[in-house]
XYZ file of C-alpha atoms in Angstrom:
729
model
C 45.829 56.454 59.534
C 44.417 58.937 57.442
C 41.497 57.135 57.021
C 40.721 55.670 59.489
C 40.388 59.246 61.303
C 38.106 60.038 58.249
C 35.533 56.871 59.321
C 35.721 57.845 62.903
C 34.332 60.764 62.249
C 32.630 60.293 59.797
C 30.637 57.196 63.001
C 30.226 60.677 64.625
C 28.701 63.052 63.020
C 26.406 59.856 61.974
C 24.903 59.374 65.967
C 25.575 63.237 66.959
C 22.828 63.316 63.734
C 20.408 60.607 65.776
C 20.147 61.522 68.432
C 19.684 65.056 67.377
C 16.828 63.817 65.156
C 15.450 61.216 68.557
C 15.060 63.890 71.086
C 13.857 66.902 69.023
C 10.503 63.779 68.562
C 10.483 63.691 71.671
C 10.001 67.429 72.472
C 7.509 68.081 69.970
C 5.961 64.732 71.068
C 6.446 66.045 74.613
C 4.679 69.473 74.081
C 2.393 67.816 71.309
C 0.758 65.969 74.357
C 0.405 68.904 77.243
C -2.121 70.862 77.061
C -2.190 73.240 79.349
C 0.673 76.321 78.112
C 0.072 79.369 81.776
C 2.107 81.653 82.192
C 1.798 82.125 85.801
C 3.276 84.582 88.373
C 3.534 83.976 92.238
C 4.019 87.277 94.649
C 4.979 85.928 97.571
C 4.465 88.571 100.469
C 6.127 88.067 104.123
C 4.152 89.168 105.787
C 5.290 87.136 108.475
C 8.880 85.135 109.144
C 5.799 82.290 109.032
C 2.944 83.523 107.563
C 2.776 84.398 103.753
C 0.338 85.924 101.452
C 0.629 84.845 98.452
C -1.061 87.102 95.245
C -1.285 84.862 92.003
C -1.649 86.392 88.280
C -2.356 84.306 85.435
C -1.729 84.464 81.296
C -3.428 81.252 79.990
C -2.466 80.858 76.541
C -4.229 77.122 76.198
C -6.041 74.898 79.061
C -8.475 71.449 79.423
C -11.463 71.683 81.075
C -10.405 67.253 83.291
C -13.472 67.349 83.312
C -14.808 67.356 79.786
C -11.484 66.650 78.001
C -12.151 70.293 75.976
C -9.736 72.745 75.415
C -9.770 76.257 74.951
C -6.890 79.291 73.940
C -7.019 82.627 74.886
C -7.992 83.874 72.772
C -11.473 81.411 73.605
C -11.114 82.534 76.928
C -11.563 86.488 75.708
C -14.542 85.850 74.182
C -16.491 83.444 76.057
C -19.809 84.473 76.595
C -20.754 81.641 78.611
C -19.931 82.088 81.948
C -20.745 78.326 83.692
C -17.347 77.625 80.951
C -15.056 80.420 82.063
C -16.657 78.990 85.456
C -14.946 75.806 84.908
C -11.845 77.326 83.807
C -11.464 79.026 86.974
C -12.294 75.833 89.353
C -9.515 73.943 86.799
C -7.279 76.817 87.522
C -7.811 76.393 91.185
C -7.697 72.980 91.787
C -3.788 73.314 90.156
C -2.867 76.605 91.301
C -3.927 75.003 95.453
C -1.445 72.274 94.745
C 1.485 73.905 93.052
C 1.113 75.697 96.919
C 0.583 72.942 98.130
C 3.419 70.756 97.258
C 6.059 74.368 97.089
C 5.738 74.610 100.748
C 4.621 71.398 101.417
C 3.254 70.867 105.060
C 2.225 73.689 105.282
C -1.166 75.335 106.450
C -2.283 76.630 103.744
C -5.782 78.299 102.347
C -7.909 79.993 100.122
C -8.778 84.371 100.030
C -11.613 83.438 97.066
C -13.730 81.241 96.190
C -12.857 80.891 92.553
C -10.020 83.081 91.048
C -11.607 86.433 89.468
C -10.874 87.176 85.740
C -10.616 90.863 84.454
C -8.564 92.571 81.564
C -7.708 88.532 79.802
C -6.165 87.985 83.459
C -6.805 85.459 86.428
C -6.498 86.366 89.728
C -6.156 84.521 92.889
C -4.893 84.965 96.419
C -4.243 82.041 98.594
C -2.914 82.292 102.445
C 0.179 79.949 104.067
C 1.383 79.638 107.075
C 4.350 77.286 107.820
C 3.959 74.890 110.482
C 6.536 73.735 113.097
C 6.312 70.330 111.299
C 7.039 72.519 108.012
C 10.434 72.938 110.100
C 10.644 69.946 111.468
C 10.366 70.899 115.069
C 7.825 69.348 117.278
C 4.294 70.376 117.012
C 4.460 71.605 120.825
C 5.856 73.942 119.559
C 4.485 77.842 118.903
C 6.460 78.101 116.006
C 5.425 81.832 115.748
C 6.478 82.679 118.594
C 10.531 81.040 118.024
C 10.320 81.842 114.547
C 9.525 85.407 114.200
C 10.911 85.797 118.519
C 14.282 84.846 116.911
C 14.284 87.236 114.167
C 13.343 90.138 116.495
C 16.399 88.957 118.544
C 19.238 89.141 115.726
C 19.254 85.978 114.700
C 19.178 84.594 110.792
C 16.508 82.189 108.709
C 16.667 80.176 105.664
C 13.871 78.649 104.129
C 15.208 75.903 101.361
C 11.227 75.848 99.220
C 10.641 73.111 96.879
C 9.085 75.082 93.912
C 6.934 73.419 91.559
C 5.411 73.659 88.475
C 2.689 71.614 86.846
C 3.379 70.429 82.997
C 2.920 73.430 79.780
C 3.112 76.081 83.062
C 5.360 78.220 83.233
C 6.110 79.827 86.593
C 8.093 82.842 88.543
C 7.771 83.185 92.371
C 8.808 86.297 93.232
C 9.020 86.894 97.399
C 8.898 90.800 98.408
C 10.949 90.082 101.200
C 9.164 93.695 101.652
C 10.607 96.846 104.789
C 10.291 93.972 107.388
C 13.311 91.954 106.117
C 16.708 91.819 104.880
C 19.235 89.807 102.775
C 21.778 87.361 103.557
C 21.775 85.196 100.828
C 20.102 83.352 97.865
C 20.653 80.511 95.254
C 17.417 82.542 92.964
C 17.959 86.519 91.368
C 17.959 89.276 93.731
C 15.820 92.500 92.857
C 17.823 95.178 96.092
C 15.825 98.402 94.692
C 12.709 96.365 95.212
C 14.019 93.647 98.193
C 12.796 91.060 95.466
C 13.945 87.393 94.749
C 12.083 85.469 91.769
C 13.056 82.019 90.945
C 11.645 80.917 87.457
C 10.031 78.294 87.118
C 10.092 76.852 82.356
C 7.627 74.053 82.948
C 5.904 74.622 79.648
C 7.743 71.119 78.158
C 6.595 68.979 81.227
C 11.091 68.412 81.703
C 10.988 70.880 84.959
C 8.792 70.312 87.536
C 10.359 72.482 90.342
C 13.683 73.822 91.475
C 15.220 74.099 94.753
C 14.543 77.783 96.142
C 17.094 79.103 98.854
C 16.104 82.101 101.387
C 18.127 83.170 103.951
C 17.059 86.286 105.681
C 17.295 88.370 108.743
C 15.326 91.076 110.688
C 16.255 94.792 108.916
C 15.249 96.405 112.293
C 15.697 93.858 115.727
C 15.237 94.730 119.273
C 18.759 94.039 119.966
C 21.347 94.454 117.808
C 24.664 92.263 118.393
C 25.894 88.975 118.970
C 28.049 89.543 122.224
C 27.085 87.177 126.357
C 25.976 89.665 128.155
C 25.632 89.063 131.929
C 26.148 90.384 134.629
C 27.174 89.954 138.701
C 25.687 91.876 141.567
C 26.784 90.977 144.666
C 25.080 92.538 147.576
C 25.696 92.311 151.366
C 22.978 92.741 153.459
C 24.319 94.115 156.926
C 21.634 95.833 158.671
C 20.619 93.168 160.470
C 22.783 90.687 163.406
C 24.044 88.744 160.704
C 25.499 90.194 157.477
C 24.661 87.704 153.953
C 25.895 87.930 150.496
C 23.523 87.638 148.622
C 24.849 87.670 144.591
C 22.394 88.157 141.267
C 23.379 86.682 138.681
C 21.362 88.677 135.676
C 20.992 87.123 132.031
C 20.966 89.732 129.160
C 21.616 87.950 126.860
C 22.864 84.221 126.723
C 26.321 82.217 124.395
C 24.687 79.736 123.412
C 27.298 78.256 120.930
C 27.482 74.946 123.198
C 24.216 74.267 123.969
C 21.463 72.323 120.821
C 18.407 74.584 121.929
C 18.599 76.659 118.323
C 17.247 75.146 115.713
C 19.218 74.121 112.660
C 17.265 76.457 110.180
C 18.127 79.601 112.271
C 21.137 80.797 112.445
C 22.173 82.740 115.977
C 25.182 83.104 118.289
C 22.779 84.740 121.421
C 19.877 85.073 122.949
C 18.492 87.258 124.566
C 16.482 86.715 128.525
C 13.286 86.760 126.515
C 14.646 84.451 124.107
C 15.266 81.976 126.359
C 12.011 82.247 128.220
C 10.239 81.223 124.661
C 13.158 78.612 124.025
C 11.984 77.707 127.544
C 8.116 77.579 127.369
C 8.790 75.350 123.630
C 10.337 73.178 125.341
C 13.674 73.670 123.274
C 15.834 73.257 126.450
C 15.529 73.872 130.161
C 16.538 76.715 133.292
C 18.034 72.824 134.439
C 20.540 72.818 131.720
C 21.140 76.259 131.601
C 22.550 75.367 135.632
C 24.180 73.210 135.000
C 25.904 74.498 131.469
C 25.712 78.367 132.491
C 24.968 79.678 136.224
C 27.675 76.517 138.084
C 30.028 77.453 135.788
C 29.486 80.967 137.405
C 28.935 80.123 140.619
C 32.567 78.476 140.789
C 33.650 80.981 139.904
C 32.675 83.201 142.215
C 33.863 80.682 145.042
C 36.549 80.964 143.307
C 37.122 84.605 143.985
C 35.686 85.024 146.873
C 37.305 82.667 148.976
C 40.946 83.580 149.911
C 42.849 84.002 152.350
C 41.679 87.138 153.041
C 38.514 86.587 153.459
C 38.822 82.886 154.894
C 36.491 81.383 155.563
C 33.503 78.703 153.177
C 31.172 80.054 150.109
C 28.251 78.002 151.254
C 25.956 78.750 147.922
C 22.565 78.546 147.513
C 20.361 78.427 144.245
C 17.676 79.478 142.697
C 16.149 81.197 140.291
C 14.209 84.209 140.104
C 10.318 83.418 139.909
C 9.446 87.336 138.879
C 12.463 87.004 135.622
C 11.431 83.121 134.672
C 8.389 82.107 132.616
C 6.080 82.594 135.091
C 6.947 86.540 134.759
C 3.903 88.323 134.129
C 5.126 88.434 130.380
C 7.894 86.330 129.766
C 8.619 88.257 126.082
C 7.143 89.830 123.380
C 8.256 88.497 119.680
C 7.691 92.432 118.676
C 10.056 93.091 121.130
C 11.888 90.879 122.172
C 14.976 92.152 124.912
C 16.503 92.039 127.829
C 13.256 92.955 130.215
C 13.859 91.612 132.810
C 16.893 90.037 132.612
C 16.901 86.066 134.362
C 17.652 86.510 137.170
C 19.777 83.807 139.537
C 20.510 83.870 143.034
C 22.992 82.794 144.155
C 22.734 83.419 148.672
C 24.727 82.039 151.895
C 22.578 83.851 154.518
C 25.883 84.146 156.633
C 28.938 85.355 156.333
C 31.135 87.010 158.140
C 32.591 90.399 156.396
C 35.261 92.159 158.574
C 35.947 95.760 158.364
C 40.024 95.980 159.632
C 39.582 92.518 161.352
C 37.024 93.059 163.389
C 33.381 92.680 162.228
C 31.073 94.472 160.329
C 27.909 94.340 162.958
C 31.409 95.640 164.772
C 31.960 98.424 162.445
C 28.442 99.513 162.659
C 26.883 99.736 165.715
C 30.732 101.218 167.226
C 30.376 104.026 164.172
C 27.069 104.658 164.796
C 28.134 104.239 168.923
C 30.223 107.440 167.919
C 33.382 105.870 166.072
C 34.436 107.187 162.872
C 37.029 105.386 160.016
C 38.339 105.450 157.366
C 38.269 102.533 154.734
C 39.679 102.073 151.728
C 39.024 98.038 149.901
C 41.626 97.082 152.255
C 39.912 97.456 154.588
C 38.088 94.371 154.094
C 38.506 90.997 153.799
C 36.051 90.820 150.290
C 36.529 91.408 147.259
C 39.417 91.542 146.229
C 40.364 89.423 143.670
C 35.900 89.616 142.088
C 37.658 91.332 139.126
C 38.990 87.322 137.203
C 35.263 86.276 138.171
C 35.435 87.155 133.996
C 32.011 89.203 134.434
C 31.620 92.611 134.743
C 30.083 92.945 138.613
C 29.226 95.958 140.878
C 29.327 95.397 144.650
C 25.777 97.019 147.326
C 26.553 97.139 150.544
C 23.152 97.786 152.813
C 24.215 99.805 155.931
C 22.344 99.380 158.956
C 20.117 102.679 159.605
C 22.595 105.831 160.453
C 24.933 104.060 159.172
C 26.747 106.163 155.701
C 29.760 105.453 153.798
C 31.451 108.418 152.302
C 27.538 109.728 152.623
C 26.391 106.932 150.729
C 23.494 103.908 152.240
C 23.710 101.331 150.111
C 27.362 102.215 148.381
C 28.273 101.046 144.989
C 31.575 100.150 143.981
C 32.841 97.759 140.959
C 35.968 97.630 139.031
C 36.072 101.133 138.640
C 34.766 102.660 141.642
C 36.905 102.480 144.691
C 35.274 101.089 148.238
C 37.013 104.231 149.703
C 36.067 107.012 152.181
C 34.700 107.618 155.461
C 32.020 105.524 157.918
C 30.795 108.113 159.762
C 27.322 108.118 161.097
C 24.356 110.397 161.289
C 23.779 111.006 164.706
C 25.357 109.865 167.183
C 24.899 109.904 170.414
C 26.901 113.095 171.954
C 29.170 112.750 175.338
C 31.520 114.765 177.851
C 32.570 112.455 180.655
C 31.703 109.886 181.523
C 28.879 108.143 183.386
C 29.741 105.327 185.709
C 29.469 104.581 188.929
C 30.394 101.379 191.733
C 28.360 100.584 194.550
C 30.415 98.443 197.512
C 28.305 96.395 199.989
C 29.558 94.892 202.447
C 28.084 92.832 204.484
C 28.288 91.010 207.975
C 26.462 88.658 208.462
C 27.081 87.250 211.792
C 29.609 87.938 214.920
C 31.502 84.806 216.106
C 32.925 84.369 219.821
C 36.692 83.445 219.343
C 36.453 80.766 222.013
C 40.340 79.612 221.885
C 41.100 83.546 223.068
C 38.506 83.585 224.768
C 39.638 80.765 227.171
C 43.118 82.854 226.906
C 41.728 85.678 229.310
C 41.697 87.153 225.631
C 38.035 89.317 223.840
C 37.424 88.829 220.095
C 35.128 88.516 218.572
C 35.584 87.135 214.712
C 33.244 89.559 212.059
C 32.160 86.744 208.089
C 32.245 89.208 205.925
C 30.776 89.403 202.320
C 31.922 92.026 200.343
C 30.855 92.883 197.187
C 31.874 95.553 194.726
C 30.072 96.064 191.616
C 30.206 98.368 188.780
C 28.159 99.809 185.986
C 29.522 101.325 183.438
C 27.546 104.120 180.835
C 29.416 105.683 179.598
C 33.336 104.801 179.456
C 36.291 106.260 178.696
C 38.320 103.054 176.473
C 39.471 101.265 179.275
C 43.581 101.240 179.326
C 42.765 97.469 178.611
C 41.883 97.672 175.786
C 42.933 99.276 171.903
C 41.047 99.932 168.913
C 42.153 99.656 164.888
C 44.152 102.155 164.895
C 42.208 103.820 161.871
C 39.276 103.747 163.722
C 38.842 105.971 166.783
C 36.008 107.781 168.879
C 34.969 110.879 168.162
C 34.253 112.657 171.739
C 36.579 110.163 172.773
C 33.532 108.295 174.701
C 32.308 104.179 174.336
C 28.891 103.885 175.444
C 27.525 100.614 177.251
C 25.775 98.927 174.366
C 29.134 99.860 172.102
C 31.041 98.410 174.995
C 28.433 94.988 174.933
C 28.757 94.561 171.134
C 32.881 94.955 171.562
C 32.976 92.116 173.705
C 30.289 90.054 171.754
C 32.517 90.413 168.000
C 35.280 89.577 169.702
C 36.324 92.777 169.118
C 38.339 92.866 173.018
C 39.669 89.904 172.939
C 39.347 87.195 175.380
C 42.544 86.763 177.624
C 41.728 90.724 177.219
C 38.165 90.886 178.673
C 40.314 88.126 181.420
C 43.118 90.834 182.251
C 40.709 94.175 181.960
C 38.450 91.562 185.024
C 41.370 90.539 186.625
C 42.705 94.425 186.892
C 39.441 95.207 188.723
C 39.078 92.299 190.649
C 42.740 93.301 192.386
C 41.157 96.693 192.641
C 38.371 95.405 194.561
C 40.833 93.835 197.030
C 42.884 96.975 197.570
C 40.094 98.648 198.287
C 37.870 95.884 200.779
C 41.328 95.890 202.290
C 42.379 99.341 202.472
C 38.566 99.340 204.419
C 38.581 97.012 206.601
C 42.445 98.018 207.570
C 45.334 95.379 206.161
C 42.299 92.485 205.627
C 43.706 89.757 203.751
C 41.296 89.427 200.368
C 41.065 86.978 198.153
C 38.801 88.699 195.579
C 36.255 86.426 192.653
C 34.402 87.664 189.459
C 31.151 87.075 189.444
C 31.030 85.969 185.639
C 27.603 85.725 185.981
C 27.231 88.991 186.933
C 29.188 89.948 183.691
C 28.479 87.892 180.905
C 24.122 88.022 181.442
C 24.946 92.057 181.331
C 26.646 91.697 177.838
C 24.962 89.392 176.441
C 21.888 91.454 176.333
C 20.957 91.889 172.169
C 22.368 95.241 170.809
C 20.265 97.189 168.213
C 23.137 98.737 166.221
C 20.861 100.952 164.332
C 19.869 102.797 168.758
C 23.460 103.405 170.248
C 22.273 103.378 173.703
C 24.799 104.625 177.112
C 21.169 101.999 179.092
C 21.172 99.686 180.913
C 25.021 99.642 181.540
C 27.799 96.571 181.966
C 28.008 95.447 185.014
C 31.142 94.414 186.452
C 30.870 92.362 190.225
C 33.004 90.996 192.679
C 32.530 89.031 195.314
C 34.780 87.972 198.147
C 34.373 86.007 201.824
C 36.962 87.360 204.661
C 36.205 87.298 208.307
C 37.766 90.297 210.276
C 38.769 90.180 214.374
C 37.154 92.338 216.380
C 37.733 93.102 219.831
C 35.270 93.814 222.384
C 35.022 94.707 226.516
C 33.990 92.368 229.018
C 33.017 93.367 232.810
C 31.158 90.848 235.031
C 31.002 93.113 238.374
C 29.094 95.656 237.426
C 28.489 93.934 234.033
C 29.264 94.711 230.192
C 29.979 94.375 226.889
C 31.257 97.070 224.304
C 32.407 96.868 221.162
C 34.962 99.798 220.874
C 34.735 102.107 218.493
C 34.752 101.399 214.406
C 36.577 103.772 212.618
C 36.605 103.611 208.586
C 38.022 105.157 205.281
C 36.180 105.797 202.707
C 37.509 107.951 199.282
C 35.922 108.990 196.257
C 37.151 108.546 192.287
C 38.084 110.612 189.509
C 35.489 110.715 186.681
C 32.756 107.776 188.912
C 30.213 108.147 191.430
C 30.270 105.599 193.880
C 28.680 104.034 197.371
C 29.987 102.339 200.410
C 27.773 100.806 202.477
C 28.533 98.124 205.652
C 25.736 95.830 206.386
C 24.993 94.734 210.493
C 23.875 91.807 211.575
C 21.027 91.923 213.616
C 20.404 92.830 217.644
C 23.411 95.582 216.501
C 22.745 99.447 216.202
C 25.161 101.322 215.075
C 25.452 105.602 215.721
C 27.978 106.567 212.698
C 29.754 110.149 212.459
C 31.665 112.267 210.473
C 32.424 115.820 209.946
C 31.482 116.353 206.792
C 27.529 114.485 207.773
C 27.834 112.291 204.661
C 26.997 108.847 206.470
C 23.855 108.288 206.883
C 21.905 105.263 208.898
C 19.333 103.316 207.068
C 17.223 99.600 207.803
C 17.284 96.853 205.563
C 14.082 95.347 204.245
C 15.132 92.575 206.945
C 15.518 94.933 210.175
C 18.978 95.383 209.323
C 20.632 98.135 210.338
C 23.426 99.646 207.688
C 25.316 103.123 206.850
C 26.318 104.168 203.376
C 28.750 107.592 201.783
C 28.761 107.566 198.974
C 30.388 109.841 196.639
C 30.094 112.250 193.177
C 32.583 112.007 190.351
C 33.213 115.902 192.233
C 34.309 115.172 194.610
C 37.789 111.890 193.525
C 40.191 113.697 195.961
C 37.857 114.286 199.270
C 38.821 111.380 201.987
C 36.350 110.861 204.789
C 36.887 109.575 208.108
C 33.887 107.453 208.972
C 33.799 105.918 213.185
C 30.956 103.534 213.349
C 29.400 102.611 216.995
C 28.130 99.680 217.730
C 25.524 98.942 220.530
C 25.080 95.339 220.430
C 21.418 94.006 222.541
C 20.750 91.573 224.660
C 19.845 89.713 222.146
C 23.006 89.622 219.869
C 25.652 89.185 223.476
C 22.947 85.261 224.410
C 24.093 84.793 220.335
C 27.340 85.391 221.107
C 27.870 84.017 224.221
C 25.517 80.329 223.235
C 28.405 79.009 221.883
C 30.913 78.722 224.184
C 28.030 78.089 227.346
C 26.860 75.850 225.100
C 30.449 74.392 225.613
C 30.876 74.918 229.340
C 28.378 73.076 230.244
C 29.362 69.591 227.322
C 32.882 69.963 229.428
C 30.624 70.132 233.106
C 28.599 67.781 232.168
C 31.777 65.416 230.320
C 33.636 65.897 233.745
C 30.561 64.458 235.663
C 30.748 61.790 233.409
C 33.934 61.206 234.181
C 33.583 61.418 238.348
C 31.234 59.211 238.366
C 32.998 56.270 235.642
C 35.824 56.530 239.199
C 33.180 56.775 241.416
C 31.861 53.032 241.095
C 35.127 51.569 239.839
C 36.573 51.871 243.436
C 33.202 50.450 244.880
C 33.407 47.012 243.454
C 34.820 44.123 245.766
C 37.094 41.389 243.478
C 35.887 37.832 245.770
C 39.541 35.453 246.145
C 38.926 31.521 245.693
C 40.954 29.551 246.313
C 41.544 26.368 244.537
C 40.798 22.632 245.436
C 43.916 20.604 245.900
C 44.522 17.732 244.047
C 47.385 15.916 245.611
C 49.782 15.967 243.215
C 52.041 19.098 244.804
C 54.321 16.935 245.471
C 55.122 15.201 242.666
C 58.100 15.180 240.685
C 56.973 14.802 238.184
C 53.937 16.811 236.094
C 50.506 14.971 236.131
C 47.674 17.025 233.822
C 44.853 18.043 235.153
C 41.692 15.257 235.109
C 39.447 16.162 232.219
C 35.755 18.450 232.753
C 32.850 15.343 233.368
C 31.139 14.967 230.297
C 27.612 16.675 229.709
C 24.748 14.391 229.547
């Protein structure tokens, strides 16, 4: 057994000895066949992340000219006096250097700064420029690789290079990458000198066995413009209530975007977030699109906004229309600067609804701000507003800005800004509200006696009575008024001076501050007052009034400028009624006379408002009026009819005036009154005369007696029918 082990060991030793001899002979053989022996140092200065300056220093121990096949040693080169030979050596080195650099930086653009290497101090020197291309990085040729790589590094990216560094047979190459003061190392498989901030790779190919080495280098910008890898998106809500309708604009500002869900960053760059400049850079180089950013980021934010805003309190559906703000896209004057890749301007997505129902204390913003500019004040808190109580659920920092009409301030500010840390609270005030010390409203009561007809029934029964047809109208003009008792404002809102001007009145109706049922009650109560007034004026006359909706709606539907809340024109409320009023008269034939007794009317002033009464009489009636105060005035209308009117100021609200009016009818009026009676009498007489004539004619008519001819059957005991009539021929 021991003998077998000894035998096996002897065999293994012999094999090992044989292989050693073979490899040693092969190495000697290779060394003898390689004519070149050069030590080269390639100092690669990283001017930028894509542009290198390569300075080469060569120690040539031996080199063979490929043209002549002659080999020159280090000593021979040092003693050369023939510049032609030296030039040939330099040319040989130039070709070899160009091959090494091109192969080491595959697909890069390589250019030489010198025609031939320079020889001094027993060394050869040469300089090259290496520009890494989009093809080098595996990108499309249309990509501006300088901008993309250097721009992304300035936003905090980490770039990874993989070089296949080369060495010609017989060359011992050392590649030293100088990161300069611009870049810092992240990772490498080379030797790092942290003092010099350089990385070194060496290739010992003196025997031709190691032609290349895989070099890996990851680095980043030492002082990038943007630091940090957290997304930075901000939402600015703008409630623009300056005009008739309120708009909601949600501006999404992308300062820095988390791109982990995208495929826009090249594989050789590690970057989590991209600044606004970086987005414009990537889009301009077709590495992503605006549509992709909308679909993956903006659309999600839009849905979050809708969910957060469309609360039960908001009670409406947002109709957000999207567009990019072109002043922040690649169309802006300077989309990016690779030396300063920041978020200015932030990419801005605009989400806008042109008509939202913003309410404060359940009344429209326009109604609220109009009331404030008309003199109202209101304390508000976040709960007063139907917007913004759930914005924290969006998950992004935000501000809400409300633009109010000119003159309106909240807590002394316009615009007013709030967010999750600054509350929406304060008092709504106006910087220049109108000032009123009393009401300014008036009533005009107009009674038009259109005509007078004779009461025929009473006339034929021995009484004399005229029926006056009355068209009554009352118009109320509200310029400045206290809040009518039929209406109310939300408790936190009060009229500072206690008065509501006409613009505020009509605005409250337009904006449904005053509800329809309250408006109807207001008009109905006014109608009852009108009916009572006319009934009192004409001694218990039954009056059925109506609201003139056209007059009212025309006055309240006028445009209101909430920045200039005025008391003119007034809000007008009109009522009308058609009535018949009997008036007795005295009629005498001998001597002939027609007299209407004096009519007495009682007029009263009203508190805090002026009132004018006017009674217009028919054509052909003159009037004489009298009252103890001499307030009644007689006038004539444009069509020649007489009237009297009497007016009361607000100071005369407790004054009552009795006016006596004597109506003096003209002959033409009297004829007009009796014309229907005369016509009726004439018709009656004619009717009687016609009946008399008809009856008289009937009496004079003689009817002849015709005797029938006997046919001879009278004595027969049975009935015999008469003969048939003769046939016509």
